[in-house]
mmCIF file of C-alpha atoms in Angstrom:
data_model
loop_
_atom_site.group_PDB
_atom_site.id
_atom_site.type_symbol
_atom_site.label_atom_id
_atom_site.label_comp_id
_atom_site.label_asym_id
_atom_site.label_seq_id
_atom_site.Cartn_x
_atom_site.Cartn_y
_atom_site.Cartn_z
ATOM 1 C CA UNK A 1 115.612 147.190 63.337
ATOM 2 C CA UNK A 2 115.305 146.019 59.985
ATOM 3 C CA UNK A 3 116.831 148.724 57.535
ATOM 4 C CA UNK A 4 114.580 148.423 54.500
ATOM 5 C CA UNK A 5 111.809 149.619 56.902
ATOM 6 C CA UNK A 6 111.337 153.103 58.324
ATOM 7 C CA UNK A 7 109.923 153.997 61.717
ATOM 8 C CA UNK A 8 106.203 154.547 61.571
ATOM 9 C CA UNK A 9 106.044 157.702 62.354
ATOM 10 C CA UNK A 10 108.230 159.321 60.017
ATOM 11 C CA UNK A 11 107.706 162.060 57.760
ATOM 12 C CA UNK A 12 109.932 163.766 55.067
ATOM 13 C CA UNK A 13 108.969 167.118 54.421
ATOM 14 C CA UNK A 14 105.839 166.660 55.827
ATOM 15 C CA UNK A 15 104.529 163.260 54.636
ATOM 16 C CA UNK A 16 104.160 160.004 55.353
ATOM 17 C CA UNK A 17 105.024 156.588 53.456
ATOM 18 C CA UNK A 18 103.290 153.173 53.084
ATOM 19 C CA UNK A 19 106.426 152.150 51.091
ATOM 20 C CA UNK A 20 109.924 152.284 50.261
ATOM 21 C CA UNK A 21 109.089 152.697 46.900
ATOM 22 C CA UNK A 22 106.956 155.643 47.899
ATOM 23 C CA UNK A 23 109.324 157.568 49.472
ATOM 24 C CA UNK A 24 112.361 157.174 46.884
ATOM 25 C CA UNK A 25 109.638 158.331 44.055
ATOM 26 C CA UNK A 26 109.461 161.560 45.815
ATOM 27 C CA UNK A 27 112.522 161.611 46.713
ATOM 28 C CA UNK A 28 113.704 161.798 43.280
ATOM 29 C CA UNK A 29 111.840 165.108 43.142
ATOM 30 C CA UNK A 30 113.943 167.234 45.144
ATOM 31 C CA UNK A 31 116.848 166.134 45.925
ATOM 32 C CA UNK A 32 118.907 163.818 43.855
ATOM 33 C CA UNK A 33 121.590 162.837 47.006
ATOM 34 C CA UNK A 34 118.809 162.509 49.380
ATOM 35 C CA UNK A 35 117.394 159.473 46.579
ATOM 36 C CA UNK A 36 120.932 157.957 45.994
ATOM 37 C CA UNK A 37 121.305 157.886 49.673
ATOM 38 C CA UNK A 38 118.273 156.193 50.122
ATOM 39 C CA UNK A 39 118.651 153.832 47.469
ATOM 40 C CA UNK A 40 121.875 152.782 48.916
ATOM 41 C CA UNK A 41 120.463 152.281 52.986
ATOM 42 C CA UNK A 42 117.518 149.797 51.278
ATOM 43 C CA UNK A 43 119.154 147.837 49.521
ATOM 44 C CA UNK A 44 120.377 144.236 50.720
ATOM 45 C CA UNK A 45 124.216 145.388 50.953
ATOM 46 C CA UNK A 46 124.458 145.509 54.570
ATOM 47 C CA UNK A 47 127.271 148.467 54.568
ATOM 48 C CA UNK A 48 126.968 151.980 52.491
ATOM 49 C CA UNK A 49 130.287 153.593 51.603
ATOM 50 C CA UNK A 50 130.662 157.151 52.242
ATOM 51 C CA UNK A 51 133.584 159.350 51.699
ATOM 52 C CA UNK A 52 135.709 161.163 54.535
ATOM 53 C CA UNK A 53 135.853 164.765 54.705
ATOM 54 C CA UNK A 54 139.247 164.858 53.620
ATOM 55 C CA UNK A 55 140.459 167.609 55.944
ATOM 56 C CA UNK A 56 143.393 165.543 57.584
ATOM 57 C CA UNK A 57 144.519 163.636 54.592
ATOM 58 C CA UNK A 58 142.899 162.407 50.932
ATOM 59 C CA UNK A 59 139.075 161.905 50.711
ATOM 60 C CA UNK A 60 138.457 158.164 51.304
ATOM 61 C CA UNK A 61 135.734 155.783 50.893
ATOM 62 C CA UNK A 62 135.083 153.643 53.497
ATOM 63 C CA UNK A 63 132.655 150.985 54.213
ATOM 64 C CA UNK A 64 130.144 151.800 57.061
ATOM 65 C CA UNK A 65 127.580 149.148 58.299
ATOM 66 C CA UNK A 66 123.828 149.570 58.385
ATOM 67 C CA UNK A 67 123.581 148.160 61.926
ATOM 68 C CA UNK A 68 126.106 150.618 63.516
ATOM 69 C CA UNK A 69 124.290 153.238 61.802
ATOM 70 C CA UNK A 70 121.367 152.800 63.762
ATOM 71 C CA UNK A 71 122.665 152.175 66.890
ATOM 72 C CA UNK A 72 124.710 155.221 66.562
ATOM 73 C CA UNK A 73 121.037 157.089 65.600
ATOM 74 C CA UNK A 74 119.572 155.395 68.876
ATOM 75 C CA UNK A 75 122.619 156.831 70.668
ATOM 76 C CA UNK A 76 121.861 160.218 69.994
ATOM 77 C CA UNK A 77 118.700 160.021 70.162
ATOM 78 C CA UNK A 78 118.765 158.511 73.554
ATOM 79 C CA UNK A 79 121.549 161.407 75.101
ATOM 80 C CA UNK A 80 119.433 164.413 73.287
ATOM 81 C CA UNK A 81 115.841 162.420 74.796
ATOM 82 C CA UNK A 82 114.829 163.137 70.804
ATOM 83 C CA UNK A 83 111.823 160.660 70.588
ATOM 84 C CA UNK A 84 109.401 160.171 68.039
ATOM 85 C CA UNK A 85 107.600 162.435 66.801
ATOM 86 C CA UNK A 86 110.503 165.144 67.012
ATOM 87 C CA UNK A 87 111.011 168.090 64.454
ATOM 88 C CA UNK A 88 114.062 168.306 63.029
ATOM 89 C CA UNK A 89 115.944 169.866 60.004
ATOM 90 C CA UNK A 90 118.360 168.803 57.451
ATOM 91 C CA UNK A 91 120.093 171.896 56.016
ATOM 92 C CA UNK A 92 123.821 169.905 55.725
ATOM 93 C CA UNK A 93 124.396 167.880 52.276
ATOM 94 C CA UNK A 94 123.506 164.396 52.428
ATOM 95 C CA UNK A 95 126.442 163.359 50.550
ATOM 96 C CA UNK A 96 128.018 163.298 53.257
ATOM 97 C CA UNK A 97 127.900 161.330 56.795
ATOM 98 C CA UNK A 98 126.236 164.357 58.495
ATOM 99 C CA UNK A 99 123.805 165.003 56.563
ATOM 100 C CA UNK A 100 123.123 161.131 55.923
ATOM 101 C CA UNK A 101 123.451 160.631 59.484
ATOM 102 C CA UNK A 102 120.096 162.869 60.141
ATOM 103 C CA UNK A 103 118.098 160.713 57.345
ATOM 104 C CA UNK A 104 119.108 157.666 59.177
ATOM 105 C CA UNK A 105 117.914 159.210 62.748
ATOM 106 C CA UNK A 106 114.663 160.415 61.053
ATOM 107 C CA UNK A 107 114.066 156.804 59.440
ATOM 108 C CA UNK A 108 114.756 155.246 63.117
ATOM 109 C CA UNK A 109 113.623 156.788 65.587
ATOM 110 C CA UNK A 110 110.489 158.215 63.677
ATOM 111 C CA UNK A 111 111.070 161.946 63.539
ATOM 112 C CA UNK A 112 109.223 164.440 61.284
ATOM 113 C CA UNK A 113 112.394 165.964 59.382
ATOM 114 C CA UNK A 114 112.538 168.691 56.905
ATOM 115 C CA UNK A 115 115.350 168.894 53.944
ATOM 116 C CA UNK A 116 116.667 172.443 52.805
ATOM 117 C CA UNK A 117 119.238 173.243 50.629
ATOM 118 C CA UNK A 118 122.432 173.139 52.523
ATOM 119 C CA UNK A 119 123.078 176.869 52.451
ATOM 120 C CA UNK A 120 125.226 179.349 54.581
ATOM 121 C CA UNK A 121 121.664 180.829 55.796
ATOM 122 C CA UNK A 122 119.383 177.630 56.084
ATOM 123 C CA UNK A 123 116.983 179.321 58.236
ATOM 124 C CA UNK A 124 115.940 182.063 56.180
ATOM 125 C CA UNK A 125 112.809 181.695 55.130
ATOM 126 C CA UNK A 126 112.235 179.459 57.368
ATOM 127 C CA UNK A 127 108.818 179.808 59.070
ATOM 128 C CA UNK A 128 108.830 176.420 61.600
ATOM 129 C CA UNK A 129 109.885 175.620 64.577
ATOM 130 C CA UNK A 130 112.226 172.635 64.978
ATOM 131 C CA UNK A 131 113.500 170.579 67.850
ATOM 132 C CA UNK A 132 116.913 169.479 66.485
ATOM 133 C CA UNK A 133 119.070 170.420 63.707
ATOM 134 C CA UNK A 134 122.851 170.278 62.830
ATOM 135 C CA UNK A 135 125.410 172.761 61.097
ATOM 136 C CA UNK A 136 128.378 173.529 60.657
ATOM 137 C CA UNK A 137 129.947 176.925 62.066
ATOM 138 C CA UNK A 138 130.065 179.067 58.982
ATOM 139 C CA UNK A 139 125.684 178.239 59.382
ATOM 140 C CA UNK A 140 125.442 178.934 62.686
ATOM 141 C CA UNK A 141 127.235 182.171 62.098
ATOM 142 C CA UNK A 142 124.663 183.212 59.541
ATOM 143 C CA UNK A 143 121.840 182.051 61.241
ATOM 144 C CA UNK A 144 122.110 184.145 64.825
ATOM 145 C CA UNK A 145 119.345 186.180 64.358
ATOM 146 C CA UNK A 146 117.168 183.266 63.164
ATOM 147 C CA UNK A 147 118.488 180.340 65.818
ATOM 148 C CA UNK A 148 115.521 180.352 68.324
ATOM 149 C CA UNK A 149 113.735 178.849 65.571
ATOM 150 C CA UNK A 150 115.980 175.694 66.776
ATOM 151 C CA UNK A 151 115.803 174.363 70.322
ATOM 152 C CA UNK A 152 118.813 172.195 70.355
ATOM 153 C CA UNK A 153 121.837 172.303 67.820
ATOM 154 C CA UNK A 154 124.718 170.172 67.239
ATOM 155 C CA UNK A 155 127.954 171.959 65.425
ATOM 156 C CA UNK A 156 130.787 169.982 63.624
ATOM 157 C CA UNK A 157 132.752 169.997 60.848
ATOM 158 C CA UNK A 158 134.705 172.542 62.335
ATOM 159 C CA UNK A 159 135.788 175.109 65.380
ATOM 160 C CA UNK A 160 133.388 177.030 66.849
ATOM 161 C CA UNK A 161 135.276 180.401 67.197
ATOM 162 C CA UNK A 162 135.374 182.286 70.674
ATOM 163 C CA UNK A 163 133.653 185.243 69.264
ATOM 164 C CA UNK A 164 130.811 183.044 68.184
ATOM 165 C CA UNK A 165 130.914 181.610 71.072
ATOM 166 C CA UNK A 166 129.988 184.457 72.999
ATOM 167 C CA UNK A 167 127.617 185.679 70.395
ATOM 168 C CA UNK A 168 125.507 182.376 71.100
ATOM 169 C CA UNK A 169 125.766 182.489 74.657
ATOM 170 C CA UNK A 170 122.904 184.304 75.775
ATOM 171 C CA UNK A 171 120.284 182.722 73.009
ATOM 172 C CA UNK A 172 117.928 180.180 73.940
ATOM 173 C CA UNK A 173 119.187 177.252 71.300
ATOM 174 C CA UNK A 174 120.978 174.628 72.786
ATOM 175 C CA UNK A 175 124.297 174.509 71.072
ATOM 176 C CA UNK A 176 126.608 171.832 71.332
ATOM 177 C CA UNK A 177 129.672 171.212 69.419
ATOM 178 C CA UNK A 178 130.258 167.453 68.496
ATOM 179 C CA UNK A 179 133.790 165.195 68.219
ATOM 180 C CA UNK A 180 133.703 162.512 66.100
ATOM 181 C CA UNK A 181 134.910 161.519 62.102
ATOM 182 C CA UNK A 182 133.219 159.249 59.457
ATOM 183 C CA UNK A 183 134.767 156.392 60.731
ATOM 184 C CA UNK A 184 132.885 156.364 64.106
ATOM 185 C CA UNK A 185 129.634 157.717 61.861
ATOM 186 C CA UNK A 186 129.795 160.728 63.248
ATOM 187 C CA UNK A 187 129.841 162.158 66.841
ATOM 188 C CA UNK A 188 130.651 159.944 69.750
ATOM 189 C CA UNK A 189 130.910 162.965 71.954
ATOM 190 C CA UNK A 190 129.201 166.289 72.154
ATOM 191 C CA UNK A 191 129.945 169.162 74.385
ATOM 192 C CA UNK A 192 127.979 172.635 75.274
ATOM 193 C CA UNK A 193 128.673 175.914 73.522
ATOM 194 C CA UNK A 194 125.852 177.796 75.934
ATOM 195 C CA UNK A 195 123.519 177.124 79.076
ATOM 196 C CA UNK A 196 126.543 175.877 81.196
ATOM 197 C CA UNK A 197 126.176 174.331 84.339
ATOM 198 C CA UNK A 198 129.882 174.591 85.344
ATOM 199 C CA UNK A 199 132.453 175.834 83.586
ATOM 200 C CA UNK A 200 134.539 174.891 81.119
ATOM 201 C CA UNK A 201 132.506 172.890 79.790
ATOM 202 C CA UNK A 202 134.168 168.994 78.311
ATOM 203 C CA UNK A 203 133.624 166.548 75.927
ATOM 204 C CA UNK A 204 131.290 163.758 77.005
ATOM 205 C CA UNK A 205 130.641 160.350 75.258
ATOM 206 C CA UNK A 206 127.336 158.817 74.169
ATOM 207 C CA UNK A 207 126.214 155.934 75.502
ATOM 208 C CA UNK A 208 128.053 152.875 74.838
ATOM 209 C CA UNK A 209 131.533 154.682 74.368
ATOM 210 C CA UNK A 210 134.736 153.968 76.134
ATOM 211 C CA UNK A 211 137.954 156.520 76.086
ATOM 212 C CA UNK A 212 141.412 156.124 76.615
ATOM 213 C CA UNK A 213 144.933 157.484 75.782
ATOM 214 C CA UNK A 214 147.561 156.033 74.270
ATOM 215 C CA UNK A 215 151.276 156.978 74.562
ATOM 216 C CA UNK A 216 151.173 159.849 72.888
ATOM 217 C CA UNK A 217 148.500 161.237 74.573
ATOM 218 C CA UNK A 218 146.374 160.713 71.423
ATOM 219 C CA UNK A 219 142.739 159.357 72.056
ATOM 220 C CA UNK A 220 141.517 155.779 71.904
ATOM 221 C CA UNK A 221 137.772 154.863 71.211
ATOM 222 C CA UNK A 222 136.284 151.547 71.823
ATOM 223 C CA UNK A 223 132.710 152.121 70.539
ATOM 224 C CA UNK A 224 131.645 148.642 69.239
ATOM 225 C CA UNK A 225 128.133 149.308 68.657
ATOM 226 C CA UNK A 226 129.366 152.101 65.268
ATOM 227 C CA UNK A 227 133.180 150.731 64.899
ATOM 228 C CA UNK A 228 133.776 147.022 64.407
ATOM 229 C CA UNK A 229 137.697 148.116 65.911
ATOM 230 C CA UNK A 230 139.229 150.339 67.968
ATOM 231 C CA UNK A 231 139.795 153.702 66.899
ATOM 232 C CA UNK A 232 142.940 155.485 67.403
ATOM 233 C CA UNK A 233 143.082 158.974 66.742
ATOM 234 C CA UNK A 234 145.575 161.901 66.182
ATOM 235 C CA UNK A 235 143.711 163.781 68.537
ATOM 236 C CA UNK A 236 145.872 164.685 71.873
ATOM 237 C CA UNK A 237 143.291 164.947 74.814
ATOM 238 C CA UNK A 238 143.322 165.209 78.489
ATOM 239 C CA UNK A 239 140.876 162.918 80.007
ATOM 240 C CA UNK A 240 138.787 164.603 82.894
ATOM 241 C CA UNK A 241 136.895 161.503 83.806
ATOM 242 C CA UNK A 242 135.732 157.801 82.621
ATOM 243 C CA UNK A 243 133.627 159.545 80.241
ATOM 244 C CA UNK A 244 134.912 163.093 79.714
ATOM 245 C CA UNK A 245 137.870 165.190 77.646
ATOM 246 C CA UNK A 246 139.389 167.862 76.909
ATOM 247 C CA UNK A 247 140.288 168.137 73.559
ATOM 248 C CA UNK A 248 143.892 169.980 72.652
ATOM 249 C CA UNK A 249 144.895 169.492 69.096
ATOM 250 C CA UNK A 250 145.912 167.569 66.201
ATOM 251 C CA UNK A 251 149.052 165.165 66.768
ATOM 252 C CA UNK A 252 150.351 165.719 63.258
ATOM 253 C CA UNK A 253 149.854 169.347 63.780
ATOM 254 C CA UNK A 254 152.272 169.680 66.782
ATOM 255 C CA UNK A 255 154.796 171.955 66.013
ATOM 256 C CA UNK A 256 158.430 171.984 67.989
ATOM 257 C CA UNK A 257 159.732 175.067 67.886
ATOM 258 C CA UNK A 258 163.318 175.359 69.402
ATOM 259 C CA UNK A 259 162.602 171.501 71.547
ATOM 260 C CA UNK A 260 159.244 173.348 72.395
ATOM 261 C CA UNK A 261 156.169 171.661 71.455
ATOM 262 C CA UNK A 262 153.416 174.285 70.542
ATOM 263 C CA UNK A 263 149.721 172.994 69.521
ATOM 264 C CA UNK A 264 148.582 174.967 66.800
ATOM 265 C CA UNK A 265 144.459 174.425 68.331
ATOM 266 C CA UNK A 266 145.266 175.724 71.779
ATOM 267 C CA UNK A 267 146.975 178.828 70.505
ATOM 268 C CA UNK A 268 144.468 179.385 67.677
ATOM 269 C CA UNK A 269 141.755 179.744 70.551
ATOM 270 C CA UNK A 270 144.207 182.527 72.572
ATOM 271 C CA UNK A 271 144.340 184.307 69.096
ATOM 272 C CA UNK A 272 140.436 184.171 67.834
ATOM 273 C CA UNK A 273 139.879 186.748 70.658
ATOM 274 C CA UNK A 274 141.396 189.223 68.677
ATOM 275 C CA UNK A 275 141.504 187.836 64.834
ATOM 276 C CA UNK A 276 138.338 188.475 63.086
ATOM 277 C CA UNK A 277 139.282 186.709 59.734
ATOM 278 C CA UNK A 278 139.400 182.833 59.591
ATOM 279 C CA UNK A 279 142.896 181.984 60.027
ATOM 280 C CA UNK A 280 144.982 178.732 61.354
ATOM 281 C CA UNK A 281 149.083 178.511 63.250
ATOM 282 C CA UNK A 282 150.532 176.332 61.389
ATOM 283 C CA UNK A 283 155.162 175.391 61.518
ATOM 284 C CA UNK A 284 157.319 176.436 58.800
ATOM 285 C CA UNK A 285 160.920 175.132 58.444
ATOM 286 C CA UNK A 286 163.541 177.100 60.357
ATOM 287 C CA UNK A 287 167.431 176.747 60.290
ATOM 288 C CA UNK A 288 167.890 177.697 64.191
ATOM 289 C CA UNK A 289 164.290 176.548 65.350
ATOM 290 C CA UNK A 290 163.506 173.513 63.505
ATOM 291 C CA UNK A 291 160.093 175.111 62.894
ATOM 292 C CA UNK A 292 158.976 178.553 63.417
ATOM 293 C CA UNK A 293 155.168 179.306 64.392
ATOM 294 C CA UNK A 294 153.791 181.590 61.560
ATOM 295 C CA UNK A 295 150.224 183.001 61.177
ATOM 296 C CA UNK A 296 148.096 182.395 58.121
ATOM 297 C CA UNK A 297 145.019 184.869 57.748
ATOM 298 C CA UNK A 298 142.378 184.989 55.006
ATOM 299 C CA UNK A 299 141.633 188.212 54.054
ATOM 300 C CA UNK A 300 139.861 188.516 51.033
ATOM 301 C CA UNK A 301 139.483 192.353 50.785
ATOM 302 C CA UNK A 302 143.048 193.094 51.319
ATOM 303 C CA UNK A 303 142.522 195.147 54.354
ATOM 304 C CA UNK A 304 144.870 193.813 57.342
ATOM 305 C CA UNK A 305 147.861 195.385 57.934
ATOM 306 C CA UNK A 306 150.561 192.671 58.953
ATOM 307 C CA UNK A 307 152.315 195.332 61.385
ATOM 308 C CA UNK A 308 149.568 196.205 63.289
ATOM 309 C CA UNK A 309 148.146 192.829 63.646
ATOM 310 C CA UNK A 310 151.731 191.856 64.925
ATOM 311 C CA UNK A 311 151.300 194.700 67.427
ATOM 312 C CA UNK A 312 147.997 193.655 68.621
ATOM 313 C CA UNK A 313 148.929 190.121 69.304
ATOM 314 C CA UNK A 314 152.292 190.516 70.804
ATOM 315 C CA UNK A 315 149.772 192.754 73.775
ATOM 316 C CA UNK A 316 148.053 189.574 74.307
ATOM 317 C CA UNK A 317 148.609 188.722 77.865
ATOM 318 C CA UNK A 318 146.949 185.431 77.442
ATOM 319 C CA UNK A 319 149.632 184.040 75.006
ATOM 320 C CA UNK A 320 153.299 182.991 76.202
ATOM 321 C CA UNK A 321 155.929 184.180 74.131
ATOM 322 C CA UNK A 322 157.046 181.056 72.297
ATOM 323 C CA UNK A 323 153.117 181.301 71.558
ATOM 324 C CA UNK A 324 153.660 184.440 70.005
ATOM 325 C CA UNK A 325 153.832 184.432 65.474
ATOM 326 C CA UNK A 326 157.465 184.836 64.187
ATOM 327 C CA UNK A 327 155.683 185.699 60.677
ATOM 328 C CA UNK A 328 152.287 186.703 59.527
ATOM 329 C CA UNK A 329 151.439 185.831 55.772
ATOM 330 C CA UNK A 330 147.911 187.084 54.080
ATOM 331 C CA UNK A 331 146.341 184.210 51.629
ATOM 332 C CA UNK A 332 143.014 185.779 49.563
ATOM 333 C CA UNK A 333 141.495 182.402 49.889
ATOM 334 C CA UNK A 334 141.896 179.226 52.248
ATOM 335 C CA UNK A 335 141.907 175.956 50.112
ATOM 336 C CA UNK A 336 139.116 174.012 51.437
ATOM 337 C CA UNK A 337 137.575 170.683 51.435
ATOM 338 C CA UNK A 338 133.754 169.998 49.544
ATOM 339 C CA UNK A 339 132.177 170.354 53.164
ATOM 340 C CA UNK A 340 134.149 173.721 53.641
ATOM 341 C CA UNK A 341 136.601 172.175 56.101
ATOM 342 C CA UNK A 342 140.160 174.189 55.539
ATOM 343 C CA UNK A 343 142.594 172.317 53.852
ATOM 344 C CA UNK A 344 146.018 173.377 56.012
ATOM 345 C CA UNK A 345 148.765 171.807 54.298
ATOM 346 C CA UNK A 346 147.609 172.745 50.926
ATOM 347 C CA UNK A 347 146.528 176.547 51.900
ATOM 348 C CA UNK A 348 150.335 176.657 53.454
ATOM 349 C CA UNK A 349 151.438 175.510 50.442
ATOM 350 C CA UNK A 350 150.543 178.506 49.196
ATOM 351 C CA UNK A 351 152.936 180.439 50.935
ATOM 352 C CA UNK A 352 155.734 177.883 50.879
ATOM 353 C CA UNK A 353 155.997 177.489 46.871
#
């Protein structure tokens, strides 16, 4: 496909487009990012450059080509079976990959897409239907009563807690959480949050997607058609099959405790059964452990009492007892990236100073 043209059939908000021109003129009347985006996908570079997320390191640009852009667009369009003529809604900012990543499906594969503000509550107000939309979990969260207004949902840009979890398991939206990073332009792998067939559910990988491990257990993707190279990641896995995984947690999150190596991910989803508050596991230096596994919670009204939440976890059967917080420390506010990822090592430094 030829990026300076769009897909006949698409709309923005509604209407159509006999030219480029055409659409970046009204563009330029609602949404400023949406027109710089677009300015950037037609003209003759063949790459845009986006920024990372910067929730594992510094914010990055990086150069991402047109052509794996739209392939990775036909990819999801193809596993979702999201033709043309499909509804969907962009409530995520378009500064970044997501929400550029929904222009470029809308453009491609000829979908009728809607732009909102990207608010915590995008669906108020709302009074359409839409086929497909993506989020991230703090808008999913504020959107439960309003979500069958969505039939199929993809959540990233963060862990999708096991209370929410449950609270989405009986609606009739199609949720999926997604694994990817800007550097593979967005998800190469989605898995379901609701309407199980077995359970657990995994990780599987789009179409054109091949997994491995490496020797740290850390996953490998060859995805040619969005990423020129290989990929490897910091992400330890367990591969279930050719084109399914588990995901575990964060390599250079690990923490070894007394020669015992805890991930912070698998114990944060033992804990979210019984912590309300966003909070994150995270390994402080210790003289006799090496590292000792502390608790960070946000509480912003100053209401948690450290004792008692001590108390409640230590009565959590699911949790082994090197699992188990040596320390709990209360932070008012988590430091967080511009797409409201938490910032770990800078909200610990908190504590640590």
């Amino acid at each position: 496909m030829d990026f300076k043209k769009t897909h006949p059939r698409f709309k923005l908000n509604g209407n159509n487009f006999q030219t480029k021109h055409e659409l970046l003129e009204y563009a330029d009347q609602f949404s400023s990012s949406v027109k710089a985006f677009l300015e950037d996908w037609f003209n003759d570079d063949a790459f845009v450059i986006v920024q990372t997320s910067g929730s594992t390191g510094k914010p990055k640009p990086i150069k991402l080509q047109k052509d794996h852009m739209i392939n990775s667009a036909k990819a999801t369009g193809e596993f979702f079976s999201l033709k043309e003529n499909t509804t969907a809604l962009l409530c995520m900012s378009s500064e970044y990959i997501a929400g550029k990543m929904m222009l470029v499906r809308a453009m491609v594969l000829g979908w009728n897409i809607d732009v909102v503000e990207p608010v915590s509550n995008p669906l108020k107000g709302v009074d359409k239907n839409y086929d497909f939309s993506a989020m991230v979990p703090m808008q999913l969260q504020n959107s439960l009563k309003e979500l069958h207004k969505v039939k199929s949902l993809i959540v990233g840009g963060g862990v999708v807690s096991e209370t929410l979890k449950q609270q989405i398991s009986d609606v009739q939206t199609k949720v999926y959480a997604t694994y990817g990073m800007t550097e593979t332009i967005t998800h190469i792998a989605v898995k379901k949050l609701n309407h199980f067939n077995t359970v657990p559910a995994f990780y599987k990988i789009l179409p054109n997607v091949d997994i491995s491990v490496d020797s740290r257990g850390c996953l490998i993707i060859n995805a040619s058609k969005v990423a020129k190279d290989l990929v490897v990641t910091n992400d330890v896995v367990q591969l279930v099959s050719e084109n399914e995984f588990e995901w575990l947690g964060r390599y250079d999150n690990v923490i070894n405790s007394g020669g015992i190596k805890l991930h912070p991910e698998k114990i944060e989803h033992k804990l979210s059964k019984v912590i309300q508050n966003r909070f994150f596991v995270a390994g402080i230096t210790d003289e006799l452990l090496g590292e000792k596994l502390v608790l960070i919670i946000e509480d912003k009204k100053g209401e948690i009492n450290v004792e008692k939440m001590l108390n409640v976890i230590s009565k959590n059967k699911g949790l082994t007892k090197y699992e188990i917080p040596k320390e709990v420390f209360l932070v008012e506010k988590f430091i967080e990236t511009e797409t409201k990822k938490i910032q770990r090592s800078k909200t610990l430094d908190l504590i640590i100073k």
